[in-house]
GROMACS .gro file of C-alpha atoms in nm:
model
  186
    1UNK     CA    1   0.517  -1.532  -1.692
    2UNK     CA    2   0.826  -1.692  -1.533
    3UNK     CA    3   0.979  -1.443  -1.311
    4UNK     CA    4   1.252  -1.465  -1.047
    5UNK     CA    5   1.161  -1.687  -0.749
    6UNK     CA    6   0.784  -1.654  -0.757
    7UNK     CA    7   0.769  -1.266  -0.755
    8UNK     CA    8   0.468  -1.129  -0.939
    9UNK     CA    9   0.397  -0.793  -1.111
   10UNK     CA   10   0.077  -0.611  -1.003
   11UNK     CA   11  -0.068  -0.280  -1.118
   12UNK     CA   12  -0.254  -0.047  -0.892
   13UNK     CA   13  -0.458   0.208  -1.084
   14UNK     CA   14  -0.468   0.516  -0.855
   15UNK     CA   15  -0.740   0.781  -0.875
   16UNK     CA   16  -0.810   1.124  -0.718
   17UNK     CA   17  -0.449   1.217  -0.719
   18UNK     CA   18  -0.342   1.585  -0.699
   19UNK     CA   19  -0.560   1.792  -0.944
   20UNK     CA   20  -0.790   1.487  -1.011
   21UNK     CA   21  -0.512   1.301  -1.193
   22UNK     CA   22  -0.496   0.920  -1.223
   23UNK     CA   23  -0.191   0.703  -1.264
   24UNK     CA   24  -0.062   0.342  -1.291
   25UNK     CA   25   0.171   0.220  -1.017
   26UNK     CA   26   0.343  -0.113  -1.096
   27UNK     CA   27   0.475  -0.326  -0.814
   28UNK     CA   28   0.713  -0.628  -0.826
   29UNK     CA   29   0.692  -0.852  -0.534
   30UNK     CA   30   1.020  -1.001  -0.390
   31UNK     CA   31   0.963  -1.328  -0.201
   32UNK     CA   32   1.343  -1.336  -0.133
   33UNK     CA   33   1.296  -1.024   0.081
   34UNK     CA   34   0.993  -1.142   0.277
   35UNK     CA   35   0.836  -1.479   0.183
   36UNK     CA   36   0.552  -1.468   0.433
   37UNK     CA   37   0.457  -1.113   0.357
   38UNK     CA   38   0.469  -1.170  -0.024
   39UNK     CA   39   0.249  -1.482  -0.001
   40UNK     CA   40  -0.003  -1.295   0.211
   41UNK     CA   41  -0.001  -0.998  -0.032
   42UNK     CA   42  -0.053  -1.228  -0.326
   43UNK     CA   43  -0.363  -1.379  -0.151
   44UNK     CA   44  -0.501  -1.035  -0.078
   45UNK     CA   45  -0.443  -0.920  -0.442
   46UNK     CA   46  -0.623  -1.232  -0.580
   47UNK     CA   47  -0.918  -1.155  -0.349
   48UNK     CA   48  -0.925  -0.800  -0.489
   49UNK     CA   49  -0.887  -0.671  -0.132
   50UNK     CA   50  -0.736  -0.331  -0.209
   51UNK     CA   51  -1.002  -0.216  -0.448
   52UNK     CA   52  -1.123   0.137  -0.343
   53UNK     CA   53  -0.873   0.134  -0.049
   54UNK     CA   54  -0.787   0.493   0.037
   55UNK     CA   55  -0.451   0.644   0.118
   56UNK     CA   56  -0.559   0.763   0.459
   57UNK     CA   57  -0.217   0.842   0.605
   58UNK     CA   58   0.019   1.050   0.390
   59UNK     CA   59   0.324   1.187   0.552
   60UNK     CA   60   0.533   1.408   0.326
   61UNK     CA   61   0.885   1.269   0.262
   62UNK     CA   62   0.817   0.966   0.464
   63UNK     CA   63   0.527   0.727   0.365
   64UNK     CA   64   0.191   0.679   0.203
   65UNK     CA   65  -0.032   0.426   0.383
   66UNK     CA   66  -0.337   0.227   0.286
   67UNK     CA   67  -0.504  -0.112   0.333
   68UNK     CA   68  -0.799  -0.066   0.566
   69UNK     CA   69  -1.080  -0.199   0.344
   70UNK     CA   70  -1.337   0.021   0.200
   71UNK     CA   71  -1.605  -0.215   0.333
   72UNK     CA   72  -1.558  -0.294   0.706
   73UNK     CA   73  -1.707  -0.649   0.662
   74UNK     CA   74  -1.409  -0.732   0.434
   75UNK     CA   75  -1.159  -0.674   0.715
   76UNK     CA   76  -0.910  -0.944   0.796
   77UNK     CA   77  -0.786  -0.964   1.157
   78UNK     CA   78  -0.562  -1.270   1.143
   79UNK     CA   79  -0.197  -1.156   1.153
   80UNK     CA   80   0.099  -1.320   0.990
   81UNK     CA   81   0.440  -1.378   1.139
   82UNK     CA   82   0.721  -1.136   1.079
   83UNK     CA   83   0.979  -1.200   0.816
   84UNK     CA   84   1.345  -1.116   0.905
   85UNK     CA   85   1.448  -0.783   0.752
   86UNK     CA   86   1.693  -0.841   0.471
   87UNK     CA   87   1.619  -0.538   0.246
   88UNK     CA   88   1.618  -0.169   0.348
   89UNK     CA   89   1.318   0.049   0.330
   90UNK     CA   90   1.438   0.237   0.033
   91UNK     CA   91   1.231   0.495  -0.154
   92UNK     CA   92   0.963   0.297  -0.361
   93UNK     CA   93   0.955  -0.011  -0.139
   94UNK     CA   94   0.620  -0.153  -0.029
   95UNK     CA   95   0.609  -0.264   0.341
   96UNK     CA   96   0.345  -0.384   0.589
   97UNK     CA   97   0.251  -0.152   0.865
   98UNK     CA   98   0.244  -0.313   1.210
   99UNK     CA   99   0.145  -0.250   1.571
  100UNK     CA  100   0.430  -0.453   1.715
  101UNK     CA  101   0.585  -0.795   1.656
  102UNK     CA  102   0.393  -1.047   1.438
  103UNK     CA  103   0.096  -0.810   1.374
  104UNK     CA  104   0.095  -0.769   1.001
  105UNK     CA  105  -0.255  -0.785   0.850
  106UNK     CA  106  -0.348  -0.568   0.541
  107UNK     CA  107  -0.210  -0.222   0.596
  108UNK     CA  108   0.077  -0.128   0.371
  109UNK     CA  109   0.289   0.171   0.309
  110UNK     CA  110   0.520   0.280   0.025
  111UNK     CA  111   0.824   0.455   0.141
  112UNK     CA  112   0.851   0.797  -0.024
  113UNK     CA  113   1.148   0.960   0.143
  114UNK     CA  114   1.424   1.044  -0.119
  115UNK     CA  115   1.694   0.881   0.093
  116UNK     CA  116   1.471   0.590   0.211
  117UNK     CA  117   1.361   0.520   0.569
  118UNK     CA  118   1.657   0.307   0.688
  119UNK     CA  119   1.559   0.357   1.051
  120UNK     CA  120   1.247   0.140   0.999
  121UNK     CA  121   1.476  -0.157   0.913
  122UNK     CA  122   1.578  -0.230   1.276
  123UNK     CA  123   1.217  -0.192   1.394
  124UNK     CA  124   1.119  -0.507   1.200
  125UNK     CA  125   0.966  -0.355   0.893
  126UNK     CA  126   1.050  -0.602   0.597
  127UNK     CA  127   0.972  -0.465   0.251
  128UNK     CA  128   0.777  -0.715   0.035
  129UNK     CA  129   0.831  -0.554  -0.302
  130UNK     CA  130   0.900  -0.221  -0.483
  131UNK     CA  131   0.750   0.020  -0.729
  132UNK     CA  132   0.910  -0.046  -1.070
  133UNK     CA  133   0.701   0.203  -1.259
  134UNK     CA  134   0.481   0.495  -1.171
  135UNK     CA  135   0.660   0.624  -0.860
  136UNK     CA  136   0.584   0.970  -0.986
  137UNK     CA  137   0.220   0.900  -0.927
  138UNK     CA  138   0.278   0.784  -0.565
  139UNK     CA  139   0.441   1.131  -0.527
  140UNK     CA  140   0.102   1.278  -0.645
  141UNK     CA  141  -0.115   1.108  -0.371
  142UNK     CA  142  -0.313   1.377  -0.197
  143UNK     CA  143  -0.132   1.478   0.131
  144UNK     CA  144  -0.367   1.753   0.251
  145UNK     CA  145  -0.509   1.562   0.536
  146UNK     CA  146  -0.176   1.428   0.678
  147UNK     CA  147  -0.265   1.185   0.948
  148UNK     CA  148  -0.603   1.324   1.042
  149UNK     CA  149  -0.832   1.035   0.937
  150UNK     CA  150  -0.901   0.818   1.237
  151UNK     CA  151  -0.802   0.457   1.180
  152UNK     CA  152  -1.057   0.330   1.430
  153UNK     CA  153  -1.335   0.498   1.243
  154UNK     CA  154  -1.208   0.378   0.911
  155UNK     CA  155  -1.210   0.024   1.044
  156UNK     CA  156  -1.570   0.066   1.177
  157UNK     CA  157  -1.722   0.260   0.893
  158UNK     CA  158  -1.492   0.216   0.592
  159UNK     CA  159  -1.525   0.460   0.301
  160UNK     CA  160  -1.851   0.595   0.423
  161UNK     CA  161  -1.658   0.787   0.692
  162UNK     CA  162  -1.372   0.887   0.457
  163UNK     CA  163  -1.589   0.998   0.167
  164UNK     CA  164  -1.794   1.230   0.403
  165UNK     CA  165  -1.498   1.363   0.608
  166UNK     CA  166  -1.198   1.349   0.374
  167UNK     CA  167  -1.344   1.360   0.016
  168UNK     CA  168  -1.014   1.447  -0.155
  169UNK     CA  169  -0.828   1.134  -0.052
  170UNK     CA  170  -0.643   0.950  -0.326
  171UNK     CA  171  -0.740   0.577  -0.356
  172UNK     CA  172  -0.672   0.249  -0.540
  173UNK     CA  173  -0.943   0.238  -0.814
  174UNK     CA  174  -0.844  -0.109  -0.947
  175UNK     CA  175  -0.578  -0.376  -0.910
  176UNK     CA  176  -0.471  -0.657  -1.140
  177UNK     CA  177  -0.181  -0.887  -1.202
  178UNK     CA  178   0.056  -0.784  -1.487
  179UNK     CA  179   0.155  -0.454  -1.634
  180UNK     CA  180  -0.082  -0.161  -1.709
  181UNK     CA  181  -0.356  -0.245  -1.955
  182UNK     CA  182  -0.305  -0.094  -2.301
  183UNK     CA  183  -0.595   0.127  -2.438
  184UNK     CA  184  -0.509   0.472  -2.346
  185UNK     CA  185  -0.417   0.537  -2.715
  186UNK     CA  186  -0.788   0.599  -2.787
   0.00000   0.00000   0.00000
């Protein structure tokens, strides 16, 4: 559909939420906030990059983070340049994780703190979109492991490591462009 300024709607179907629940999280991308980041995210979504990606870093009242590929061979090392921050890291915004200036690749976080994470704004974190539906499911992402999963091991071994050591992690079961698919009526 024709939506404002090239933004798109994507659905992330989450699985293994608290108590084994599932849920649809709908994201609207915002090119006017971060054109480079949005373009990169659209490319990754078209490549089905985030399928089976686990929420390996879940910090209560701060962020949920994902985006290291399930299969290490699928990793993408080429970073993109930073976008200037024009939008605050409000609750429900989707933002790339970084390891310094101009290091955005594939890891993303959703800001979950009720009052937002404004202190991230002046650190160069530019949101690329926001959750427009299903934020209640983001709040149900399993948080029991905190920051224990080792990012280096995930990058080397992918979900083989996570499935063995952290079996309860929530993950992205499926992604697609558009709003959630009908059919839950039975």
